[in-house]
Coordinates of C-alpha atoms in Angstrom, one line a residue:
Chain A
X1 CA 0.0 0.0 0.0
X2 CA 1.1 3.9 -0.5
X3 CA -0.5 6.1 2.0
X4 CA 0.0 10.3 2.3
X5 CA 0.4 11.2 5.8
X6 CA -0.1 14.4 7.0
X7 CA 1.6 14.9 10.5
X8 CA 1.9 16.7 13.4
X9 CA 5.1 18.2 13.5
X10 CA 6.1 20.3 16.7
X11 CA 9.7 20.3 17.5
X12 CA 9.5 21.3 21.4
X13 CA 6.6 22.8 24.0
X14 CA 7.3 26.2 22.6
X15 CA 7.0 25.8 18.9
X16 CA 3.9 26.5 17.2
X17 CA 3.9 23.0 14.9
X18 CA 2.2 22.7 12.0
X19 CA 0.7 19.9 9.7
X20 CA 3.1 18.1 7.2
X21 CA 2.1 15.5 4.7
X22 CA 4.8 12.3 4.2
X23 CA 4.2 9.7 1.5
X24 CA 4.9 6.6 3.4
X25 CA 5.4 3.1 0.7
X26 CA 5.7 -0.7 0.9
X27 CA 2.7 -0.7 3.6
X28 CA 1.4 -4.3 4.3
X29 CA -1.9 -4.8 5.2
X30 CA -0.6 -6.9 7.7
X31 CA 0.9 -4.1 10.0
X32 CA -0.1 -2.2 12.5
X33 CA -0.5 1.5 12.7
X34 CA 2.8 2.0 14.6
X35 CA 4.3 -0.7 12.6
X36 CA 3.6 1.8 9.5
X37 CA 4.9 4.9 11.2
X38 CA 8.3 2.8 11.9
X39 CA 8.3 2.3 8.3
X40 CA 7.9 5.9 7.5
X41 CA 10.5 6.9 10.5
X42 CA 13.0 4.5 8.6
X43 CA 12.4 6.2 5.2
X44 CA 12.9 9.1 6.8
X45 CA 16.3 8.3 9.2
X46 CA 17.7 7.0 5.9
X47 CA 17.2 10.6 4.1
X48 CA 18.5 12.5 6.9
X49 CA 15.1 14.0 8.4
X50 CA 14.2 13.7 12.0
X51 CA 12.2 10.5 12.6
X52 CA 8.4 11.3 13.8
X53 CA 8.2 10.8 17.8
X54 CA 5.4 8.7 18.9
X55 CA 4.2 7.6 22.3
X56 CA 3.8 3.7 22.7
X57 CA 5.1 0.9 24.8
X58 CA 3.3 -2.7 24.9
X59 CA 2.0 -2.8 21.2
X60 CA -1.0 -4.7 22.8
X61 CA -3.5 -2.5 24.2
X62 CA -3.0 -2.9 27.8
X63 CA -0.7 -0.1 28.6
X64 CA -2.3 3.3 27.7
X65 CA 0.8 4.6 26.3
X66 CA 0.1 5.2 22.6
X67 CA -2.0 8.5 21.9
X68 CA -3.3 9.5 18.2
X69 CA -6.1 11.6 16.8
X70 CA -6.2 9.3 13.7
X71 CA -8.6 10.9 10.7
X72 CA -10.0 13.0 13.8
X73 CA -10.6 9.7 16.4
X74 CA -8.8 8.8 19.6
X75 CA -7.0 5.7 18.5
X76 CA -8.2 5.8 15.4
X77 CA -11.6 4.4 13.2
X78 CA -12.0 1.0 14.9
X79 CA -14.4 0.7 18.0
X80 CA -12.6 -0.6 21.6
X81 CA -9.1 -0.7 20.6
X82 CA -5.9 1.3 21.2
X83 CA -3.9 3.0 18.0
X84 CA -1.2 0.1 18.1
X85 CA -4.2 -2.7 17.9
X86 CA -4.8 -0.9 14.5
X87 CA -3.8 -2.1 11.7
X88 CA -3.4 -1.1 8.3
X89 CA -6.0 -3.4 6.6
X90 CA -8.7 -0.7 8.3
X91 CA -7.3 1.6 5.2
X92 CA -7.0 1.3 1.7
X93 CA -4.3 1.8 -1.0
X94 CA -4.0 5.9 -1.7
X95 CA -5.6 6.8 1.4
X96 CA -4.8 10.3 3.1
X97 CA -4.5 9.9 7.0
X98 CA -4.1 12.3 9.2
X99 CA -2.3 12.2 12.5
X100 CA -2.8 14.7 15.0
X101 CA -1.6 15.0 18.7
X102 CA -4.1 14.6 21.6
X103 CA -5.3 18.2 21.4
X104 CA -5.5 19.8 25.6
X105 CA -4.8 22.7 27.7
X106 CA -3.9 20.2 30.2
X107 CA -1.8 17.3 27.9
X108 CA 1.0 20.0 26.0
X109 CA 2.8 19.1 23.6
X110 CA 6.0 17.9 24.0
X111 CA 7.1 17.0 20.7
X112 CA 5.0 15.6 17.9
X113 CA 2.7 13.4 18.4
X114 CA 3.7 13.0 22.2
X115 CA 1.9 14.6 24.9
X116 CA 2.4 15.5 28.8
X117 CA 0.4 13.2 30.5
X118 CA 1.3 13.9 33.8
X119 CA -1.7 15.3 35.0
X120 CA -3.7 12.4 34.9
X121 CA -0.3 11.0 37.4
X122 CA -1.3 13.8 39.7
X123 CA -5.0 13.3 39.4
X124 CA -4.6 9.9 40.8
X125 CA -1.9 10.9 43.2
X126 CA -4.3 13.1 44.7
X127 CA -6.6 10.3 45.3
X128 CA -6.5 7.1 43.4
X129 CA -5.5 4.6 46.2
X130 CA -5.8 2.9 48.9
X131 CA -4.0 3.1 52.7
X132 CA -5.2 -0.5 53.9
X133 CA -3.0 -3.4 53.7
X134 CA -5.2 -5.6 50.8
X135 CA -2.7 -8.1 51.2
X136 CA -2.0 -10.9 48.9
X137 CA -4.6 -12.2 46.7
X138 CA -8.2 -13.1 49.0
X139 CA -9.4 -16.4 48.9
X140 CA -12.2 -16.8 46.3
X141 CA -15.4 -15.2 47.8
X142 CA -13.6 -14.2 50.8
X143 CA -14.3 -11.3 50.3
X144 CA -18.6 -10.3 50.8
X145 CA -19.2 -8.5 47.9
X146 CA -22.2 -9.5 45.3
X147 CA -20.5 -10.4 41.6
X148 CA -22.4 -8.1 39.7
X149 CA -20.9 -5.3 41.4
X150 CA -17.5 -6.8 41.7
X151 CA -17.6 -7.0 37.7
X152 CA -18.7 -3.3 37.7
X153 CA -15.7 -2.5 39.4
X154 CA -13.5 -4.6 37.2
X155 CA -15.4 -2.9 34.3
X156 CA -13.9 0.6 35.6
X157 CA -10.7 -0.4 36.2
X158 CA -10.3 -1.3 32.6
X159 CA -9.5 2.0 32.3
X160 CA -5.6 1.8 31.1
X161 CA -5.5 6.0 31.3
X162 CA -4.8 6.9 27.7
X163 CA -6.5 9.9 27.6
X164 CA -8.6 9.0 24.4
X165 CA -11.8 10.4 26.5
X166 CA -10.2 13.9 27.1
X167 CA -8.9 13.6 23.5
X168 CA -12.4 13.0 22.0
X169 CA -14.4 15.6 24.9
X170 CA -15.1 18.8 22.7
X171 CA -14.7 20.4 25.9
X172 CA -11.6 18.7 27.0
X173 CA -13.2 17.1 29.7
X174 CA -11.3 14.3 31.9
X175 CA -14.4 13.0 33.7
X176 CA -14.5 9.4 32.5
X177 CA -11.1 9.1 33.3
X178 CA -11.2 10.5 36.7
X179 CA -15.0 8.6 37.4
X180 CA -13.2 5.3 36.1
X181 CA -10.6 5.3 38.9
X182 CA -13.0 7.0 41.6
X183 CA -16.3 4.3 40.7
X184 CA -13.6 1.1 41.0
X185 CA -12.4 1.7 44.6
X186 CA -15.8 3.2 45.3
X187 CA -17.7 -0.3 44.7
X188 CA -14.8 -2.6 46.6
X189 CA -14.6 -2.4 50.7
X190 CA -11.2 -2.1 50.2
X191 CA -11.7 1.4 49.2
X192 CA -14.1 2.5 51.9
X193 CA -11.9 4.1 54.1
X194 CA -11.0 7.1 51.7
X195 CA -14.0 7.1 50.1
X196 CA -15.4 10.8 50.7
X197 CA -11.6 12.4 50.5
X198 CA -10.5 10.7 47.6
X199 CA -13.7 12.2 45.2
X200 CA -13.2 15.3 46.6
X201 CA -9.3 15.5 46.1
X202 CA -9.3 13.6 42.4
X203 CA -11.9 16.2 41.5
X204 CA -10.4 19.2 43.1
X205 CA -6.9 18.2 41.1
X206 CA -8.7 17.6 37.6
X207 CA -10.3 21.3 38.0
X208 CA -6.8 22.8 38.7
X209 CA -5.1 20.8 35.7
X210 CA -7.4 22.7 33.3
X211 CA -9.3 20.0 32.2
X212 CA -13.1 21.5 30.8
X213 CA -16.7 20.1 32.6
X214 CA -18.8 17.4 31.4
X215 CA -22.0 18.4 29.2
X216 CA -22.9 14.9 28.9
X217 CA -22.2 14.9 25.0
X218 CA -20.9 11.2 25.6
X219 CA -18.1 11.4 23.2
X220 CA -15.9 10.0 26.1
X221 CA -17.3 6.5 25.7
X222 CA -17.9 6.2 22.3
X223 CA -14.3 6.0 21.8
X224 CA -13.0 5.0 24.7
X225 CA -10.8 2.0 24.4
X226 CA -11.6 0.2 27.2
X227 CA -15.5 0.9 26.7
X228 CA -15.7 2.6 29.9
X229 CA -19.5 4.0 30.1
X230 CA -21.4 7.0 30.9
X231 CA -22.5 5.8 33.9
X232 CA -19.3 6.1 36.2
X233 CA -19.7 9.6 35.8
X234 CA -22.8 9.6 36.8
X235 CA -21.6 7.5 39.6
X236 CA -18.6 10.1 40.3
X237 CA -21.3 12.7 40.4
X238 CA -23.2 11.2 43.2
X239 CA -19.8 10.4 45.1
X240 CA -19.1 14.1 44.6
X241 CA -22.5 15.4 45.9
X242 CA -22.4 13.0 49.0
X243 CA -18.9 13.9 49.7
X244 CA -19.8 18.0 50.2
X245 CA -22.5 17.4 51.8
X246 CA -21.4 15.0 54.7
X247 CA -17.7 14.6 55.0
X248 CA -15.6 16.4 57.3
X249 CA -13.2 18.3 55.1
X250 CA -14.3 22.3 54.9
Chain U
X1 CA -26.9 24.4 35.0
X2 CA -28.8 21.0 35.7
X3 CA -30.7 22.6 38.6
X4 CA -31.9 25.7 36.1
X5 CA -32.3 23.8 33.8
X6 CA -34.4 21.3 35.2
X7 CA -36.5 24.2 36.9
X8 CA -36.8 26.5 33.7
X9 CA -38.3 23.0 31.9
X10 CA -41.0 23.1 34.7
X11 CA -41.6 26.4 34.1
X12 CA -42.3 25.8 30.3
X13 CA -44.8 23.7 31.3
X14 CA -46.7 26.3 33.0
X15 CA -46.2 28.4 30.5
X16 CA -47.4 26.5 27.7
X17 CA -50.8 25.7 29.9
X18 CA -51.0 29.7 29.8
X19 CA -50.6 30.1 25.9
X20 CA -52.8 27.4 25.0
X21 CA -55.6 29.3 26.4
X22 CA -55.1 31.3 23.1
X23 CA -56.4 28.9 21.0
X24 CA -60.2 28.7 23.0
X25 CA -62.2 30.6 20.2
X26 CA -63.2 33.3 23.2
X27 CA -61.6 36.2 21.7
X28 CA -59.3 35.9 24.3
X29 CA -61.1 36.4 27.6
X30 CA -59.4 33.0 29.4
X31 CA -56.3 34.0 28.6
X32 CA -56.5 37.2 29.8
X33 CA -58.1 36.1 32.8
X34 CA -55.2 33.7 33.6
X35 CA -53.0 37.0 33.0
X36 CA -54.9 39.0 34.9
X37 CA -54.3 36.4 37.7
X38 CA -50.7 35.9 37.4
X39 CA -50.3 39.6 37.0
X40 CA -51.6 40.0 40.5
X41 CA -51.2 36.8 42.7
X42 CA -48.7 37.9 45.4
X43 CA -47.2 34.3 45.4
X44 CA -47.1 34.3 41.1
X45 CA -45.3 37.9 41.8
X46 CA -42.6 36.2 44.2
X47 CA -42.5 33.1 41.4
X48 CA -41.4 35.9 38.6
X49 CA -38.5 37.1 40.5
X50 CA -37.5 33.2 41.1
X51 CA -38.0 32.6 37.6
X52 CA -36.3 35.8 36.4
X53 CA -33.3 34.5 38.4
X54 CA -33.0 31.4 37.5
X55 CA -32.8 32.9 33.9
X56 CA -29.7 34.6 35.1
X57 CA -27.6 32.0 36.7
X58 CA -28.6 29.7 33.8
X59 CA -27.2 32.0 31.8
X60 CA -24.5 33.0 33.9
X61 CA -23.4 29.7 34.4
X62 CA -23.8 28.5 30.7
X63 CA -21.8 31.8 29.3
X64 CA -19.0 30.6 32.4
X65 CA -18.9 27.0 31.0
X66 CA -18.8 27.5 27.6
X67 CA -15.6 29.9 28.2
X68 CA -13.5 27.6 30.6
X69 CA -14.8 24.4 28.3
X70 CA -13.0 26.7 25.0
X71 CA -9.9 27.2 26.8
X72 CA -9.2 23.6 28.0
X73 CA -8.5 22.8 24.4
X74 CA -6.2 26.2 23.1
X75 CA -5.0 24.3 20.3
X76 CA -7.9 23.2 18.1
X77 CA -7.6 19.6 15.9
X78 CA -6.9 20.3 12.4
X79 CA -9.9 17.4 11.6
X80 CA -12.6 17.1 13.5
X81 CA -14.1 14.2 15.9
X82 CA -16.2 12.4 13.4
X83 CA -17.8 9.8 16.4
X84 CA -21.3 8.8 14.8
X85 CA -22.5 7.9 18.5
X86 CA -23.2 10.8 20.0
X87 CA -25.8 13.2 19.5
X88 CA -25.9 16.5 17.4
X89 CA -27.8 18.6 20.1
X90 CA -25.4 17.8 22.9
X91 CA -22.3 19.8 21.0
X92 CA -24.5 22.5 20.2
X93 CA -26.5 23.8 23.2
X94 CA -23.8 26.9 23.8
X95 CA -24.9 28.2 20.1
X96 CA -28.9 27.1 20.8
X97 CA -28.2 29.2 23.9
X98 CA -27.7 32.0 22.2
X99 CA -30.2 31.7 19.9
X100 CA -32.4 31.8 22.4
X101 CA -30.7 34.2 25.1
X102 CA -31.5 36.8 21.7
X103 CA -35.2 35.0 21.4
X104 CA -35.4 35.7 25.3
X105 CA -34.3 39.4 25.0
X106 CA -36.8 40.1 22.1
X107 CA -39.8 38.3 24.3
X108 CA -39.5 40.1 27.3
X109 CA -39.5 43.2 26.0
X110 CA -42.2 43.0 23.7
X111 CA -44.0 41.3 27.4
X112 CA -42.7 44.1 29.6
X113 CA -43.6 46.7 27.0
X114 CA -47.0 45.8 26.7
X115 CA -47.8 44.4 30.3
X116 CA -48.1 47.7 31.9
X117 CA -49.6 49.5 28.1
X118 CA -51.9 46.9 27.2
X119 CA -55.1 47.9 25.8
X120 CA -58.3 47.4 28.1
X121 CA -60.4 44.5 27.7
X122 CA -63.5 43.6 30.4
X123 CA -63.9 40.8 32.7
X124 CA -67.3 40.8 34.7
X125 CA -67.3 44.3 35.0
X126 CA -63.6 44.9 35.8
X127 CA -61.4 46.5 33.4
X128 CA -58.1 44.3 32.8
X129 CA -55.6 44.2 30.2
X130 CA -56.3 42.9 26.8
X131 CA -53.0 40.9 26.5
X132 CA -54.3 38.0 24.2
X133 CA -55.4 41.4 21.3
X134 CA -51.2 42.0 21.7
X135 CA -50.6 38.6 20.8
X136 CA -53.4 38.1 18.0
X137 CA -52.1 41.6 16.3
X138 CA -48.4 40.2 16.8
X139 CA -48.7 36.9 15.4
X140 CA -50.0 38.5 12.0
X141 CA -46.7 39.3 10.9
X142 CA -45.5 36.0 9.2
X143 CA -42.0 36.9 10.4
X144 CA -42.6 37.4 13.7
X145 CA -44.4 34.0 13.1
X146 CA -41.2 32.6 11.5
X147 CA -38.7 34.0 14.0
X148 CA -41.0 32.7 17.1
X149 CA -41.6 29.0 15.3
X150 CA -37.6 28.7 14.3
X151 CA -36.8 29.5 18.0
X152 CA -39.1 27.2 19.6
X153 CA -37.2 24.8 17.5
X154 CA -34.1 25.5 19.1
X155 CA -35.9 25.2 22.4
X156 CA -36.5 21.7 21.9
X157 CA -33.2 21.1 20.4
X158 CA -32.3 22.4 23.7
X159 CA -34.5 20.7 25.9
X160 CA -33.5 17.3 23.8
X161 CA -30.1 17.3 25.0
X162 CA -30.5 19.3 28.6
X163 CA -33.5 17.2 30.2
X164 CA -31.4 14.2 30.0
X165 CA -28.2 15.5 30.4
X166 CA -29.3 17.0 33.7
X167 CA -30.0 14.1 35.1
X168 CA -27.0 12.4 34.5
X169 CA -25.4 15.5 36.5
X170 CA -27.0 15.5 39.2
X171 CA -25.8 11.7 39.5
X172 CA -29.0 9.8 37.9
X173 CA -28.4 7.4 35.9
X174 CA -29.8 4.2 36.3
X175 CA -30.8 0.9 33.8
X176 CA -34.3 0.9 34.8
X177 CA -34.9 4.4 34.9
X178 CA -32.2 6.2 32.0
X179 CA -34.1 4.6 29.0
X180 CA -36.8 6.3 30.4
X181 CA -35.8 10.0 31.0
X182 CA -34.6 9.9 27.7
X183 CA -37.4 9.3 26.2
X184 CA -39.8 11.5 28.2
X185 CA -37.0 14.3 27.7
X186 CA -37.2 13.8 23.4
X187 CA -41.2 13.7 24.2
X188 CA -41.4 16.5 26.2
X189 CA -38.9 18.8 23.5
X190 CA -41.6 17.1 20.9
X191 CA -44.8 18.7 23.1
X192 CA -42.7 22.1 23.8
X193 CA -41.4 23.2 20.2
X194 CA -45.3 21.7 18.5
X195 CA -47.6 23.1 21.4
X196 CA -45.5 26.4 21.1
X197 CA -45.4 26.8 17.1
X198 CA -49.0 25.9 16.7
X199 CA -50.5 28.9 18.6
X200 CA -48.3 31.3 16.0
X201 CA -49.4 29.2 13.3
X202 CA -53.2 28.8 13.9
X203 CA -53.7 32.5 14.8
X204 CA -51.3 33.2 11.8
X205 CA -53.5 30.7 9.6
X206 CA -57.1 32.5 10.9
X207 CA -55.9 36.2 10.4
X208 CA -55.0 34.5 6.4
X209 CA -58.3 33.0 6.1
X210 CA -60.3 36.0 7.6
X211 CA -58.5 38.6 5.6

């Protein structure tokens, strides 16, 4: 297959970047996405131009790491998979692709196509864990807890923290992130003890990262790798309200 | 804004009640009557301030989220989300807003310019204020017509998107129960936007087939 490309190219945080189109040959069907930008970063090593930095690290959808706007989609066309789980038979022979950065306030630029993800490290520094010794792995149904909601919590922590929902949020919203980590310790007894603080500190930290409010467009989930629904936020929401009204913290 | 929202939506309700008291082939008297008794119910008179506040923080509040929602993205994608899933009204209720904050601004002061200078109609001997004769002689002009039908479109382009969505804010969502708001939300934008138009339209539609 030949392809055009047409990059994001941004050489540091303080550049402005602009769009620039690469022909990219010899694509097999066979490979994946990233596959076919290491062709094109090999084409372009071998004529002297700076290779095209990418985020990625497990090529198999489990670790959150890789981050494109392909064709204007988090992670590309395909439904409930990450950029490197796509591959290049979704496209066809003299297609045009564009690649674009995740596009927020709080995820800058860094170079290319790779973004500062760091908030979302403080986000769940701020809250995301637990202070009781879990200890090793419980007996099965040692733990009292009905299935149906330990598979809703399981459900939320699918959540591998790419950032595809406040990539695909026209208001740059990080709420289905930030409900994913808050609704799976919420569920579990385990994450009882913080419960009120931790909602109110992961939310307080998302508002100071810059991230924009929800207006329910549902964006977030449609293309969301991980399939993570609408209904954690709702969740977070209710943790939220409870949490002002009747915790300690003024 | 799900609070507002959620209380301006009840107060459409009312409000439709009201106009469709146009429509009874009186010349007008219910409606008038039903003016004359908002116009000087002492709780009604403590209900228009609520109302005419609620307005404001909605407003307010929408005008506050739409501008911290544009900044969190300064850098704009050079091709746009192309998601099938979600729904057209939900990324557009800033520019509905405004449609209607202008439709809002034109209303009240065609209502506060004629509440106090209406002419004078009778009610069982009283003299009171001839309100539905303002409308009758307003809804002749077919763009006044037009530009009252188009917004009451927005308004349930609005309604489509915000009933639902406020629900899910204020931390509703539920199997059993989501299916359902949604569709009572797209039936009650359905009721709003036709039960609004019509009265333009069939008053519009007489004053043509009289004249």
């Amino acid at each position: 297959m030949n392809l055009t490309l047409k990059i994001w190219r941004q050489k540091n945080a303080q550049d402005k970047g602009k769009m620039e189109s690469f022909n990219v040959s010899d694509v097999s069907p066979d490979m994946s996405f990233l596959e076919m930008l290491d062709v094109l970063n090999e084409q372009l090593t071998r004529k002297g131009i700076d290779p095209i930095h990418f985020d990625h690290d497990c090529r198999e959808g489990i670790c959150g790491m890789c981050s494109m706007v392909i064709n204007g989609r988090p992670h590309g066309p395909k439904d409930l998979i990450t950029t490197c789980q796509l591959h290049m038979r979704s496209f066809k022979e003299g297609d045009v692709i564009s690649i674009e950065p995740w596009r927020a306030g709080a995820f800058p630029v860094i170079k290319d196509l790779v973004v500062d993800r760091t908030s979302f490290d403080r986000i769940i520094q701020a809250g995301g864990y637990v202070n009781v010794n879990t200890g090793g792995i419980p007996d099965a149904n040692a733990i009292p807890i009905a299935k149906k909601i330990a598979d809703e919590a399981m459900d939320a922590a699918a959540c591998i923290g790419c950032g595809a929902c406040v990539a695909a949020c026209k208001n740059a919203s990080a709420m289905l992130f930030v409900s994913a980590k808050v609704s799976q310790l919420a569920l579990l007894p385990q994450g009882q003890v913080e419960r009120q603080t931790r909602v109110e500190k992961m939310v307080a930290q998302m508002d100071k990262e810059g991230f924009g409010a929800c207006t329910n467009t549902g964006a977030c989930e449609a293309e969301c790798p991980k399939g993570i629904s609408l209904t954690n936020i709702a969740r977070l929401n209710r943790e939220f309200f409870s949490a002002k009204l009747t915790s300690d913290n003024i | 804004m799900s609070l507002t929202g959620i209380f301006l939506i009840l107060f459409l309700v009312e409000h439709l009640i009201g106009n469709l008291l146009l429509l009874k082939s009186d010349g007008g008297a219910a409606f008038n009557e039903f003016a004359h008794f908002m116009k000087h119910n002492p709780l009604i008179m403590v209900g228009e301030v609520v109302l005419f506040l609620g307005f404001i923080f909605h407003i307010i509040d929408g005008i506050m989220l739409v501008r911290s929602n544009n900044n969190a993205r300064p850098v704009k994608y050079a091709v746009q989300n192309k998601s099938k899933v979600t729904s057209w009204t939900s990324k557009l209720m800033g520019p509905f807003g405004i449609i209607l904050l202008i439709f809002l601004i034109i209303h009240l002061y065609d209502f506060f310019r004629y509440k106090y200078f209406a002419p004078v109609a009778n009610m069982e001997g009283t003299d009171i204020s001839d309100l539905a004769q303002l409308v009758y002689i307003k809804f002749t002009d077919p763009l006044y017509v037009a530009f009252y039908v188009i917004s009451m479109l927005v308004v349930g382009f609005h309604i489509h998107h915000g009933f639902q969505s406020a629900f899910q804010t204020l931390g509703l969502n539920h199997k059993k129960y989501t299916p359902f708001i949604k569709a009572l939300g797209f039936c009650f934008s359905v009721v709003i936007t036709v039960g609004m138009s019509l009265i333009p339209l069939i008053i519009y539609y007489k004053h043509i087939t009289l004249h």
